[in-house]
Short mmCIF file of C-alpha atoms in Angstrom, two decimals:
data_model
loop_
_atom_site.label_atom_id
_atom_site.label_comp_id
_atom_site.label_asym_id
_atom_site.label_seq_id
_atom_site.Cartn_x
_atom_site.Cartn_y
_atom_site.Cartn_z
CA MET A 41 73.24 36.96 -20.17
CA LEU A 42 74.19 33.99 -22.31
CA ARG A 43 76.39 35.08 -25.23
CA GLN A 44 77.85 31.88 -26.58
CA LEU A 45 77.32 28.15 -26.07
CA TYR A 46 79.84 25.47 -27.07
CA ILE A 47 79.02 21.75 -26.84
CA LYS A 48 81.26 18.87 -27.88
CA ASN A 49 80.52 15.12 -27.75
CA PHE A 50 77.33 15.46 -25.68
CA THR A 51 74.72 12.75 -26.38
CA LEU A 52 73.73 13.35 -30.06
CA ILE A 53 75.80 16.50 -30.57
CA ASP A 54 79.22 16.17 -32.20
CA GLU A 55 80.15 19.81 -31.92
CA LEU A 56 78.06 22.95 -31.59
CA ASP A 57 79.25 26.54 -31.28
CA ILE A 58 76.52 29.16 -31.44
CA GLU A 59 76.01 32.77 -30.39
CA TRP A 60 72.94 34.01 -28.55
CA HIS A 61 71.34 37.44 -28.38
CA GLU A 62 69.59 39.52 -25.76
CA GLY A 63 65.88 40.14 -26.10
CA PHE A 64 63.36 37.49 -27.08
CA SER A 65 64.58 34.45 -29.02
CA VAL A 66 62.74 31.28 -30.00
CA MET A 67 63.87 27.72 -30.60
CA THR A 68 61.89 25.30 -32.74
CA GLY A 69 62.32 21.83 -34.18
CA GLU A 70 60.61 18.50 -34.48
CA THR A 71 59.98 16.40 -31.39
CA GLY A 72 63.11 14.40 -30.61
CA ALA A 73 65.37 16.62 -32.68
CA GLY A 74 67.50 17.57 -29.66
CA LYS A 75 65.98 20.57 -27.88
CA SER A 76 66.03 18.70 -24.59
CA ILE A 77 69.70 17.84 -25.19
CA ILE A 78 70.61 21.51 -25.41
CA LEU A 79 68.61 22.23 -22.26
CA GLY A 80 70.38 19.34 -20.57
CA ALA A 81 73.76 20.79 -21.53
CA ILE A 82 72.80 24.19 -20.12
CA GLY A 83 71.53 22.44 -17.00
CA LEU A 84 74.97 20.89 -16.46
CA LEU A 85 76.48 24.38 -16.61
CA LEU A 86 74.04 25.40 -13.88
CA GLY A 87 75.24 22.70 -11.50
CA GLN A 88 73.16 19.63 -12.33
CA ARG A 89 74.86 16.29 -11.72
CA ALA A 90 76.56 14.65 -14.70
CA ASP A 91 76.19 11.11 -16.03
CA SER A 92 78.98 9.54 -18.07
CA LYS A 93 76.27 8.02 -20.29
CA ALA A 94 75.77 11.54 -21.70
CA ILE A 95 79.13 11.31 -23.47
CA LYS A 96 78.60 10.74 -27.21
CA GLN A 97 79.25 7.18 -28.22
CA GLY A 98 82.85 6.71 -29.37
CA ALA A 99 84.18 9.77 -27.49
CA ASP A 100 86.17 9.67 -24.27
CA ARG A 101 84.84 12.92 -22.83
CA CYS A 102 82.44 15.79 -23.47
CA VAL A 103 82.89 19.52 -22.96
CA ILE A 104 80.20 22.15 -22.41
CA GLU A 105 81.19 25.80 -22.19
CA ALA A 106 79.20 29.02 -22.03
CA HIS A 107 80.18 32.69 -22.12
CA PHE A 108 78.09 35.17 -20.13
CA ASP A 109 77.93 38.96 -20.15
CA LEU A 110 77.38 40.09 -16.54
CA SER A 111 78.16 43.77 -17.02
CA ARG A 112 74.61 44.86 -16.12
CA TYR A 113 74.25 42.63 -13.09
CA GLU A 114 75.68 43.01 -9.61
CA LEU A 115 77.43 39.66 -9.32
CA LYS A 116 80.99 40.75 -8.50
CA PRO A 117 80.58 39.98 -4.76
CA PHE A 118 80.09 36.30 -5.60
CA PHE A 119 83.46 36.18 -7.36
CA ASP A 120 85.20 38.16 -4.62
CA ASP A 121 83.78 35.95 -1.87
CA ASN A 122 84.93 32.79 -3.65
CA ASP A 123 88.32 34.14 -4.80
CA ILE A 124 87.52 33.75 -8.51
CA GLU A 125 88.75 36.12 -11.20
CA TYR A 126 85.93 38.41 -12.33
CA ASP A 127 85.36 39.48 -15.93
CA ALA A 128 82.03 41.26 -16.27
CA ASN A 129 82.06 41.16 -20.06
CA ASP A 130 83.10 37.55 -20.49
CA THR A 131 82.47 35.10 -17.66
CA ILE A 132 83.18 31.54 -18.76
CA ILE A 133 81.56 28.46 -17.22
CA ARG A 134 82.78 25.04 -18.31
CA ARG A 135 81.98 21.40 -17.53
CA GLU A 136 84.21 18.52 -18.58
CA ILE A 137 82.82 15.01 -18.22
CA SER A 138 84.70 11.75 -18.71
CA SER A 139 83.85 8.16 -17.85
CA THR A 140 85.57 8.49 -14.48
CA LYS A 141 85.08 12.07 -13.34
CA SER A 142 83.33 15.39 -13.84
CA ARG A 143 85.03 18.76 -13.44
CA ALA A 144 83.59 22.28 -13.26
CA PHE A 145 85.31 25.61 -13.90
CA ILE A 146 84.41 29.28 -13.53
CA ASN A 147 86.84 31.51 -15.43
CA ASP A 148 89.31 28.60 -15.51
CA THR A 149 89.16 28.19 -11.72
CA PRO A 150 88.16 24.66 -10.62
CA VAL A 151 85.05 24.83 -8.45
CA ALA A 152 82.76 22.48 -6.56
CA LEU A 153 79.40 21.63 -8.08
CA SER A 154 77.63 23.42 -5.22
CA MET A 155 79.43 26.68 -6.09
CA LEU A 156 78.54 26.27 -9.77
CA LYS A 157 74.91 25.78 -8.80
CA GLU A 158 74.99 28.87 -6.57
CA LEU A 159 76.18 31.00 -9.49
CA GLY A 160 73.91 29.27 -11.99
CA GLU A 161 70.82 30.15 -9.96
CA GLN A 162 71.73 33.81 -10.45
CA LEU A 163 72.32 33.48 -14.21
CA VAL A 164 69.63 31.32 -15.80
CA ASP A 165 66.12 30.18 -14.93
CA ILE A 166 64.91 27.21 -16.97
CA HIS A 167 61.14 26.84 -16.80
CA SER A 168 60.14 23.40 -18.02
CA GLN A 169 56.67 21.84 -18.04
CA HIS A 170 57.28 19.95 -14.79
CA GLN A 171 57.83 23.30 -13.06
CA ASN A 172 54.10 23.93 -13.43
CA LEU A 173 53.80 21.43 -10.59
CA LEU A 174 55.39 24.08 -8.37
CA LEU A 175 51.94 25.61 -8.11
CA ASN A 176 51.19 22.69 -5.78
CA LYS A 177 54.05 23.69 -3.51
CA GLN A 178 53.39 26.02 -0.60
CA ASP A 179 57.05 27.07 -0.38
CA PHE A 180 57.06 28.14 -4.07
CA GLN A 181 54.02 30.33 -3.54
CA LEU A 182 55.61 31.82 -0.43
CA SER A 183 58.84 32.53 -2.32
CA VAL A 184 56.89 34.41 -5.02
CA VAL A 185 55.28 36.60 -2.36
CA ASP A 186 58.65 37.23 -0.69
CA ILE A 187 60.27 38.19 -3.99
CA ILE A 188 57.56 40.77 -4.67
CA ALA A 189 57.71 41.94 -1.04
CA ASN A 190 61.50 42.39 -1.38
CA ASN A 191 61.75 41.37 2.27
CA HIS A 192 64.98 39.34 2.17
CA ARG A 193 66.63 41.45 4.89
CA THR A 194 63.73 41.03 7.27
CA LEU A 195 63.46 37.34 6.39
CA ASN A 196 67.17 36.72 6.95
CA GLU A 197 67.08 38.52 10.29
CA TYR A 198 63.98 36.56 11.31
CA GLN A 199 65.48 33.22 10.28
CA GLN A 200 68.63 33.89 12.32
CA LEU A 201 66.55 34.77 15.37
CA TYR A 202 64.26 31.79 14.82
CA HIS A 203 67.32 29.52 14.54
CA ASP A 204 68.68 30.90 17.82
CA TYR A 205 65.23 30.37 19.38
CA GLN A 206 65.14 26.73 18.26
CA VAL A 207 68.67 26.13 19.54
CA ALA A 208 67.70 27.64 22.92
CA LEU A 209 64.60 25.41 23.07
CA GLN A 210 66.76 22.35 22.38
CA GLN A 211 69.20 23.43 25.07
CA LEU A 212 66.33 23.90 27.54
CA SER A 213 64.91 20.48 26.73
CA ALA A 214 68.34 18.85 27.09
CA LEU A 215 68.93 20.66 30.40
CA ARG A 216 65.60 19.48 31.82
CA GLU A 217 66.35 15.91 30.76
CA ASP A 218 69.81 16.08 32.35
CA ILE A 219 68.41 17.52 35.56
CA GLU A 220 65.69 14.88 35.77
CA ARG A 221 68.19 12.11 35.08
CA ASN A 222 70.67 13.51 37.61
CA ARG A 223 68.00 13.98 40.27
CA GLN A 224 66.97 10.35 39.90
CA GLN A 225 70.53 9.26 40.64
CA ALA A 226 71.52 12.13 42.96
CA ASP A 227 72.04 9.80 45.96
CA PHE A 228 74.29 7.54 43.91
CA LEU A 229 76.26 10.52 42.58
CA GLN A 230 76.66 11.81 46.12
CA PHE A 231 77.93 8.40 47.30
CA GLN A 232 80.47 8.25 44.46
CA PHE A 233 81.68 11.77 45.14
CA GLU A 234 82.10 11.14 48.88
CA GLU A 235 83.96 7.90 48.21
CA LEU A 236 86.45 9.66 45.94
CA GLU A 237 86.63 12.72 48.17
CA GLN A 238 87.44 10.62 51.25
CA ALA A 239 90.16 8.81 49.34
CA ASN A 240 92.26 12.01 49.59
CA LEU A 241 93.63 11.59 46.11
CA VAL A 242 96.94 13.28 45.27
CA GLU A 243 98.46 13.59 41.82
CA GLY A 244 101.63 11.53 41.42
CA GLU A 245 100.97 9.62 44.66
CA GLN A 246 100.59 6.23 43.01
CA GLU A 247 103.92 6.35 41.19
CA GLU A 248 105.75 7.39 44.37
CA LEU A 249 104.14 4.62 46.46
CA GLU A 250 104.90 2.01 43.81
CA GLN A 251 108.56 3.03 43.90
CA GLN A 252 108.66 2.86 47.73
CA SER A 253 107.00 -0.57 47.69
CA GLU A 254 109.48 -1.84 45.16
CA THR A 255 112.40 -0.56 47.23
CA MET A 256 111.14 -1.93 50.57
CA SER A 257 110.34 -5.29 49.05
CA HIS A 258 114.08 -5.69 48.30
CA ALA A 259 115.34 -4.15 51.58
CA GLU A 260 117.51 -7.13 52.66
CA GLU A 261 119.08 -7.43 49.24
CA ILE A 262 119.77 -3.69 49.16
CA LYS A 263 121.25 -3.68 52.68
CA SER A 264 123.58 -6.58 51.91
CA ALA A 265 124.88 -4.86 48.78
CA LEU A 266 125.39 -1.59 50.63
CA TYR A 267 127.26 -3.39 53.46
CA ASP A 268 129.57 -5.02 50.95
CA ALA A 269 130.16 -1.71 49.13
CA ASP A 270 130.83 0.06 52.43
CA ASN A 271 133.35 -2.57 53.43
CA GLN A 272 135.15 -2.35 50.07
CA LEU A 273 135.38 1.42 50.34
CA ASN A 274 135.98 2.07 54.02
CA SER A 275 138.05 -0.93 55.27
CA GLU A 276 141.28 0.26 56.94
CA GLN A 277 143.39 -2.49 55.41
CA GLN A 278 141.78 -3.20 52.03
CA GLY A 279 139.34 -0.31 51.51
CA ALA A 280 139.56 1.67 48.31
CA VAL A 281 139.70 5.01 50.19
CA SER A 282 142.64 3.88 52.31
CA ALA A 283 144.44 2.37 49.30
CA VAL A 284 144.24 5.62 47.35
CA ARG A 285 145.48 7.58 50.33
CA GLN A 286 148.46 5.24 50.74
CA ALA A 287 149.28 5.43 47.04
CA ASN A 288 149.31 9.21 47.33
CA HIS A 289 151.81 8.98 50.24
CA ALA A 290 154.05 6.70 48.18
CA LEU A 291 154.17 9.16 45.30
CA SER A 292 154.85 11.99 47.73
CA SER A 293 158.08 10.29 48.82
CA ILE A 294 159.50 10.44 45.28
CA SER A 295 158.09 13.78 44.16
CA SER A 296 161.45 15.51 44.66
CA VAL A 297 163.23 13.15 42.27
CA LEU A 298 160.29 12.43 39.85
CA PRO A 299 158.63 15.65 38.66
CA THR A 300 155.59 13.84 37.10
CA ALA A 301 154.76 12.41 40.53
CA ASN A 302 153.20 15.76 41.53
CA GLU A 303 150.68 15.62 38.68
CA LEU A 304 149.79 12.04 39.59
CA MET A 305 149.37 13.07 43.22
CA GLU A 306 146.88 15.77 42.22
CA ARG A 307 144.85 13.32 40.20
CA LEU A 308 144.88 10.77 43.00
CA GLU A 309 143.78 13.50 45.42
CA SER A 310 140.74 14.20 43.22
CA CYS A 311 139.96 10.49 43.17
CA HIS A 312 140.36 10.31 46.94
CA ILE A 313 137.91 13.19 47.46
CA GLU A 314 135.30 11.59 45.14
CA LEU A 315 135.75 8.11 46.67
CA LYS A 316 135.51 9.53 50.20
CA ASP A 317 132.24 11.30 49.23
CA ILE A 318 130.85 8.11 47.70
CA ALA A 319 131.93 6.07 50.72
CA ASP A 320 130.21 8.49 53.13
CA GLU A 321 126.97 8.36 51.05
CA VAL A 322 127.03 4.55 51.05
CA SER A 323 127.52 4.57 54.81
CA ARG A 324 124.55 6.89 55.32
CA LEU A 325 122.35 4.73 53.05
CA LEU A 326 123.42 1.66 54.97
CA GLU A 327 122.43 3.27 58.27
CA ARG A 328 119.03 4.36 56.92
CA THR A 329 118.15 1.13 55.13
CA ASP A 330 116.03 -1.05 57.28
CA PHE A 331 113.14 -3.42 56.65
CA ASN A 332 109.90 -2.26 58.27
CA PRO A 333 107.08 -4.78 57.55
CA ALA A 334 104.41 -2.51 59.00
CA GLU A 335 105.34 0.42 56.77
CA LEU A 336 105.41 -1.85 53.70
CA ASP A 337 101.94 -3.18 54.56
CA GLN A 338 100.69 0.38 54.92
CA ILE A 339 102.07 1.34 51.49
CA ASN A 340 100.65 -1.78 49.80
CA ASN A 341 97.25 -1.27 51.44
CA ARG A 342 97.14 2.28 50.07
CA LEU A 343 98.08 1.04 46.60
CA ASP A 344 95.41 -1.68 46.76
CA ARG A 345 92.81 0.98 47.58
CA LEU A 346 93.91 3.10 44.63
CA TYR A 347 93.87 0.09 42.29
CA GLU A 348 90.39 -0.84 43.56
CA LEU A 349 89.03 2.67 42.88
CA GLU A 350 90.62 2.78 39.42
CA LYS A 351 89.01 -0.52 38.49
CA LYS A 352 85.64 0.52 39.91
CA TYR A 353 85.59 3.86 38.10
CA HIS A 354 87.34 2.63 34.93
CA ALA A 355 90.22 5.06 35.43
CA GLU A 356 93.76 4.53 34.19
CA ASN A 357 95.42 6.36 37.08
CA VAL A 358 94.86 8.64 40.07
CA GLU A 359 94.57 11.66 37.78
CA GLY A 360 91.57 9.97 36.08
CA LEU A 361 89.96 9.44 39.49
CA ILE A 362 90.51 13.10 40.35
CA THR A 363 88.83 14.13 37.08
CA GLN A 364 85.79 11.96 37.86
CA ARG A 365 85.61 13.35 41.39
CA ASP A 366 85.57 16.92 40.05
CA THR A 367 82.95 16.00 37.43
CA LEU A 368 80.72 14.51 40.12
CA LYS A 369 81.13 17.68 42.14
CA GLN A 370 80.00 19.76 39.16
CA GLN A 371 76.99 17.49 38.56
CA LEU A 372 75.91 17.77 42.17
CA ALA A 373 76.33 21.55 42.02
CA ALA A 374 74.25 21.64 38.82
CA ILE A 375 71.48 19.66 40.51
CA GLU A 376 71.54 22.06 43.44
CA ASN A 377 71.42 25.11 41.12
CA SER A 378 69.19 23.54 38.45
CA ASP A 379 66.16 25.72 39.09
CA GLU A 380 68.21 28.86 38.48
CA ALA A 381 69.71 27.43 35.27
CA VAL A 382 66.28 26.46 33.96
CA ALA A 383 64.80 29.84 34.80
CA GLU A 384 67.67 31.62 33.04
CA LEU A 385 67.30 29.54 29.88
CA GLU A 386 63.51 29.89 29.93
CA ALA A 387 63.92 33.66 30.03
CA LYS A 388 66.30 33.49 27.07
CA CYS A 389 63.81 31.37 25.09
CA GLN A 390 60.99 33.77 25.85
CA GLN A 391 63.08 36.76 24.79
CA LEU A 392 64.04 35.08 21.48
CA LYS A 393 60.44 34.04 20.88
CA THR A 394 59.23 37.59 21.47
CA GLN A 395 61.84 39.00 19.09
CA SER A 396 61.02 36.32 16.51
CA GLN A 397 57.32 37.07 16.84
CA GLN A 398 57.91 40.78 16.25
CA LEU A 399 59.81 40.07 13.04
CA ALA A 400 57.25 37.46 11.99
CA ASP A 401 54.53 40.11 12.38
CA MET A 402 56.61 42.46 10.25
CA LEU A 403 56.97 39.74 7.58
CA THR A 404 53.22 39.21 7.62
CA LYS A 405 52.56 42.89 6.98
CA GLN A 406 55.09 42.95 4.16
CA ARG A 407 53.54 39.84 2.61
CA GLN A 408 50.02 41.19 2.93
CA LYS A 409 51.09 44.33 1.08
CA ALA A 410 52.84 42.24 -1.60
CA ALA A 411 49.78 39.99 -1.91
CA LYS A 412 47.64 42.93 -2.99
CA GLU A 413 50.23 43.91 -5.58
CA ILE A 414 50.40 40.33 -6.88
CA GLU A 415 46.63 40.15 -7.19
CA GLN A 416 46.56 43.39 -9.19
CA GLN A 417 49.46 42.40 -11.45
CA MET A 418 48.13 38.90 -12.11
CA GLN A 419 44.71 40.30 -12.97
CA LYS A 420 46.29 42.67 -15.51
CA ARG A 421 48.42 39.91 -17.03
CA LEU A 422 45.85 37.13 -17.17
CA VAL A 423 42.94 39.08 -18.68
CA PRO A 424 44.75 39.67 -22.01
CA LEU A 425 45.62 35.96 -22.08
CA GLY A 426 42.03 34.96 -22.78
CA MET A 427 40.60 35.02 -19.25
CA PRO A 428 38.40 38.13 -19.08
CA HIS A 429 36.61 37.02 -15.91
CA VAL A 430 39.61 35.63 -14.09
CA ARG A 431 40.03 36.12 -10.37
CA PHE A 432 43.35 35.58 -8.65
CA SER A 433 43.78 35.91 -4.91
CA VAL A 434 46.63 35.36 -2.47
CA SER A 435 45.39 33.80 0.76
CA ILE A 436 47.53 34.33 3.85
CA THR A 437 46.67 32.42 7.02
CA LYS A 438 48.62 32.53 10.26
CA THR A 439 50.33 29.43 11.64
CA GLU A 440 52.78 28.68 14.43
CA LEU A 441 56.22 30.22 14.11
CA ALA A 442 58.30 28.29 11.57
CA LYS A 443 61.49 28.74 9.60
CA SER A 444 59.77 30.96 7.02
CA GLY A 445 57.66 32.92 9.49
CA GLN A 446 54.07 32.45 10.56
CA ASP A 447 52.31 32.65 7.19
CA GLN A 448 50.79 29.93 5.04
CA ILE A 449 50.33 31.09 1.44
CA SER A 450 47.84 29.75 -1.06
CA PHE A 451 47.20 31.03 -4.59
CA LEU A 452 43.46 30.94 -5.26
CA PHE A 453 42.08 31.00 -8.78
CA SER A 454 38.85 31.11 -10.69
CA ALA A 455 38.53 31.46 -14.47
CA ASN A 456 34.96 32.79 -14.32
CA THR A 457 32.60 34.57 -12.00
CA SER A 458 30.41 31.55 -11.26
CA THR A 459 33.17 29.38 -9.84
CA PRO A 460 34.38 30.03 -6.29
CA LEU A 461 38.03 30.73 -5.67
CA GLN A 462 40.00 27.55 -5.04
CA PRO A 463 43.69 26.59 -4.97
CA VAL A 464 44.98 27.12 -8.49
CA SER A 465 46.50 23.64 -8.80
CA LEU A 466 43.09 22.06 -8.12
CA VAL A 467 40.89 23.97 -10.55
CA ALA A 468 43.04 25.37 -13.37
CA SER A 469 43.36 23.46 -16.63
CA GLY A 470 46.71 22.74 -18.25
CA GLY A 471 46.46 25.77 -20.51
CA GLU A 472 45.35 27.99 -17.63
CA ILE A 473 48.24 26.80 -15.44
CA ALA A 474 50.68 27.60 -18.27
CA ARG A 475 49.30 31.13 -18.49
CA VAL A 476 49.37 31.55 -14.71
CA MET A 477 52.99 30.40 -14.54
CA LEU A 478 54.03 32.68 -17.41
CA SER A 479 52.35 35.62 -15.70
CA LEU A 480 54.08 34.78 -12.41
CA LYS A 481 57.46 34.51 -14.15
CA ALA A 482 56.90 37.80 -15.91
CA MET A 483 56.00 39.45 -12.62
CA ILE A 484 58.98 37.90 -10.80
CA SER A 485 61.39 38.83 -13.57
CA GLY A 486 60.48 42.45 -13.01
CA ALA A 487 61.52 42.17 -9.37
CA VAL A 488 64.62 39.99 -9.80
CA LYS A 489 67.54 40.89 -12.02
CA LEU A 490 67.87 37.46 -13.59
CA PRO A 491 69.90 37.66 -16.85
CA THR A 492 68.37 34.74 -18.75
CA ILE A 493 65.00 32.97 -18.66
CA ILE A 494 64.34 29.88 -20.78
CA PHE A 495 60.75 28.68 -21.28
CA ASP A 496 60.49 25.08 -22.36
CA GLU A 497 57.11 24.68 -24.11
CA ILE A 498 55.25 26.90 -21.65
CA ASP A 499 52.66 27.25 -24.42
CA THR A 500 51.28 23.75 -23.77
CA GLY A 501 47.49 23.75 -23.96
CA VAL A 502 47.12 27.10 -25.73
CA SER A 503 46.95 28.21 -29.33
CA GLY A 504 45.91 31.01 -31.65
CA LYS A 505 45.46 34.47 -30.20
CA ILE A 506 46.31 33.31 -26.67
CA ALA A 507 49.67 31.98 -27.85
CA GLU A 508 50.34 35.30 -29.55
CA LYS A 509 49.56 37.18 -26.32
CA MET A 510 51.89 34.88 -24.39
CA ALA A 511 54.60 35.57 -26.96
CA GLU A 512 54.06 39.31 -26.57
CA MET A 513 54.47 38.94 -22.82
CA MET A 514 57.75 37.05 -23.27
CA ARG A 515 58.95 39.64 -25.75
CA GLU A 516 58.19 42.42 -23.24
CA MET A 517 60.21 40.50 -20.65
CA GLY A 518 63.12 40.33 -23.09
CA GLU A 519 63.04 44.08 -23.70
CA ALA A 520 63.90 44.86 -20.08
CA ASN A 521 67.67 44.23 -20.29
CA ARG A 522 66.94 40.53 -20.19
CA GLN A 523 67.34 37.50 -22.38
CA VAL A 524 64.27 35.32 -22.91
CA ILE A 525 64.42 32.09 -24.90
CA SER A 526 61.26 30.14 -25.66
CA ILE A 527 61.22 26.58 -26.95
CA THR A 528 57.94 26.29 -28.79
CA HIS A 529 55.86 24.31 -31.29
CA LEU A 530 53.48 27.21 -32.00
CA PRO A 531 54.03 29.44 -35.04
CA GLN A 532 52.36 32.40 -33.31
CA ILE A 533 55.11 32.38 -30.64
CA ALA A 534 57.94 31.54 -33.05
CA ALA A 535 57.03 34.50 -35.26
CA LEU A 536 57.45 37.06 -32.48
CA GLY A 537 61.01 36.15 -31.59
CA SER A 538 63.72 38.65 -32.50
CA HIS A 539 65.98 35.70 -33.26
CA HIS A 540 65.00 32.20 -34.34
CA TYR A 541 67.01 28.99 -33.80
CA ARG A 542 66.16 25.60 -35.22
CA VAL A 543 67.15 22.20 -33.84
CA SER A 544 67.42 19.43 -36.41
CA LYS A 545 68.44 15.80 -36.44
CA GLU A 546 70.53 14.09 -39.11
CA GLU A 547 71.12 10.40 -39.75
CA THR A 548 74.73 9.70 -40.77
CA THR A 549 76.88 6.62 -41.26
CA HIS A 550 78.22 7.25 -37.75
CA GLY A 551 74.75 7.50 -36.19
CA THR A 552 72.24 10.21 -35.33
CA THR A 553 73.50 13.78 -34.86
CA SER A 554 71.68 16.88 -33.60
CA HIS A 555 72.37 20.38 -34.95
CA LEU A 556 71.34 23.88 -33.90
CA HIS A 557 71.67 26.98 -36.04
CA GLU A 558 70.21 30.45 -36.24
CA LEU A 559 67.79 30.89 -39.15
CA THR A 560 68.03 33.52 -41.85
CA ASN A 561 64.90 35.43 -42.78
CA GLU A 562 64.17 33.08 -45.69
CA GLU A 563 64.80 29.99 -43.58
CA ARG A 564 62.58 31.41 -40.89
CA ILE A 565 59.67 31.94 -43.28
CA ARG A 566 59.86 28.32 -44.37
CA GLU A 567 60.22 27.03 -40.80
CA ILE A 568 57.11 28.90 -39.61
CA ALA A 569 55.21 27.88 -42.75
CA GLN A 570 56.06 24.28 -41.96
CA MET A 571 54.85 24.77 -38.38
CA VAL A 572 51.56 26.10 -39.81
CA SER A 573 50.90 23.43 -42.45
CA GLY A 574 53.13 20.46 -41.67
CA SER A 575 55.73 18.86 -43.94
CA ASP A 576 53.98 19.94 -47.18
CA VAL A 577 54.63 23.67 -47.29
CA SER A 578 52.08 25.43 -49.50
CA GLU A 579 52.07 28.94 -50.89
CA ALA A 580 49.24 29.72 -48.50
CA ALA A 581 51.35 28.53 -45.59
CA ILE A 582 54.24 30.72 -46.71
CA ALA A 583 51.89 33.69 -46.99
CA ASN A 584 50.55 32.91 -43.54
CA ALA A 585 54.10 32.73 -42.20
CA LYS A 586 54.97 36.12 -43.71
CA GLN A 587 51.84 37.57 -42.20
CA LEU A 588 52.79 36.22 -38.77
CA LEU A 589 56.27 37.68 -39.24
CA LYS A 590 54.73 40.95 -40.41
CA LEU A 591 56.78 40.85 -43.62
#
């Protein structure tokens, strides 16, 4: 639960550092004094988006930091899953906002706003007046039923199956569309496949043919060069092979009188062997090199066919043509086997639908059981809140399978016996809706281990004894290892808080500043007396305040 809140340079707040307590606390103050500012700061800690306009005028950044005690709540898995240091007794959440950026931290670890929001939803629930509009929302009513039903495991399992079912349906629809499209162009696909198949495509063929074409196109030039090289190497009088051999003989004649001649002879012998090998290779190439116009035409015709196919099928090379040929083969095979593929996927869809339906039926039973419990609890909670003849019913009607199951939930309400049950948002007054929402929150809080609940003027439209009963309900919520904070304008509610905070506004030479501080007993008497009588606090008002405080 919230232990400490620090705010610096946020809208009208220069600096605020205040401790909070478990149980039931109240916050009061004149309209516009800054209660909404404090709620806004807490909202930023819970993952709401920041606006640089919230920075106090004249400051370059604002800081909001809160310390939470999580020792009685099972939140360690969140920290483990997100690799964040866990301190059950002092978890620190911080937001820093400047004109250019916003940063969020959990225990000094930078985190994304989505992660902050995920944790915040498990720490604090802020109920403001606009949340009363949730009674119009079918998904809110369904979530209340599911919380009381404690069916999250069944719901998660159902939603996974339903997701798989929807994916399978999409796959089936896509397959049928592909089959229909392919069948319409089956003859064309067959023609394309046969054309590529008959081309007898071979990987690497194009490069080899291009090289052969290039060589044959220069056959005369190649043969002339080889003839010249052969003559230079193999001529008996002037050939390089003969010249080396003769030089070797000359050195041999002086080897007995010139010792280094032997070494030179060995080197010349190596040269002679290499030159003789080269000369023989040139001779063989010369014999094989011949210009064959018919063979060149055949090669160029084959290349033209390959180039034509590549242009037609938008392929870069023969390998691309081979890929398209194989793809066409697969498409034709799919058309031929399409009925089997459709039947297989239809069977899968039916199986997933059956499994989803079974879990949806289980969810319905769980919700029906929870609905009876909700009706009983709401009856018990609403009667003491000034509605002795109230009727509250949870209507469950079946629909087609959807993400949340097959149930449509509607909360029906009637404040008296003569009025038929109708959707609560259509027939309940503002004060009645406030009492319904408080009762729902009280019921939900008993099922969900939420550390802190903040009610922002949930007492709208009520007064007197009803307000006191609402305060008693909030106090009971705060006694169950929970922290409840109520922002109120009613003295009956303010008097029942175990701790009382007051928001005030001060005009200074530097502008307007908001302050929040916890009241002493004497300050509290005067604050409640002022809430009773207005700005002129009379002795009677003070006596009334003491009576409300049971002093």
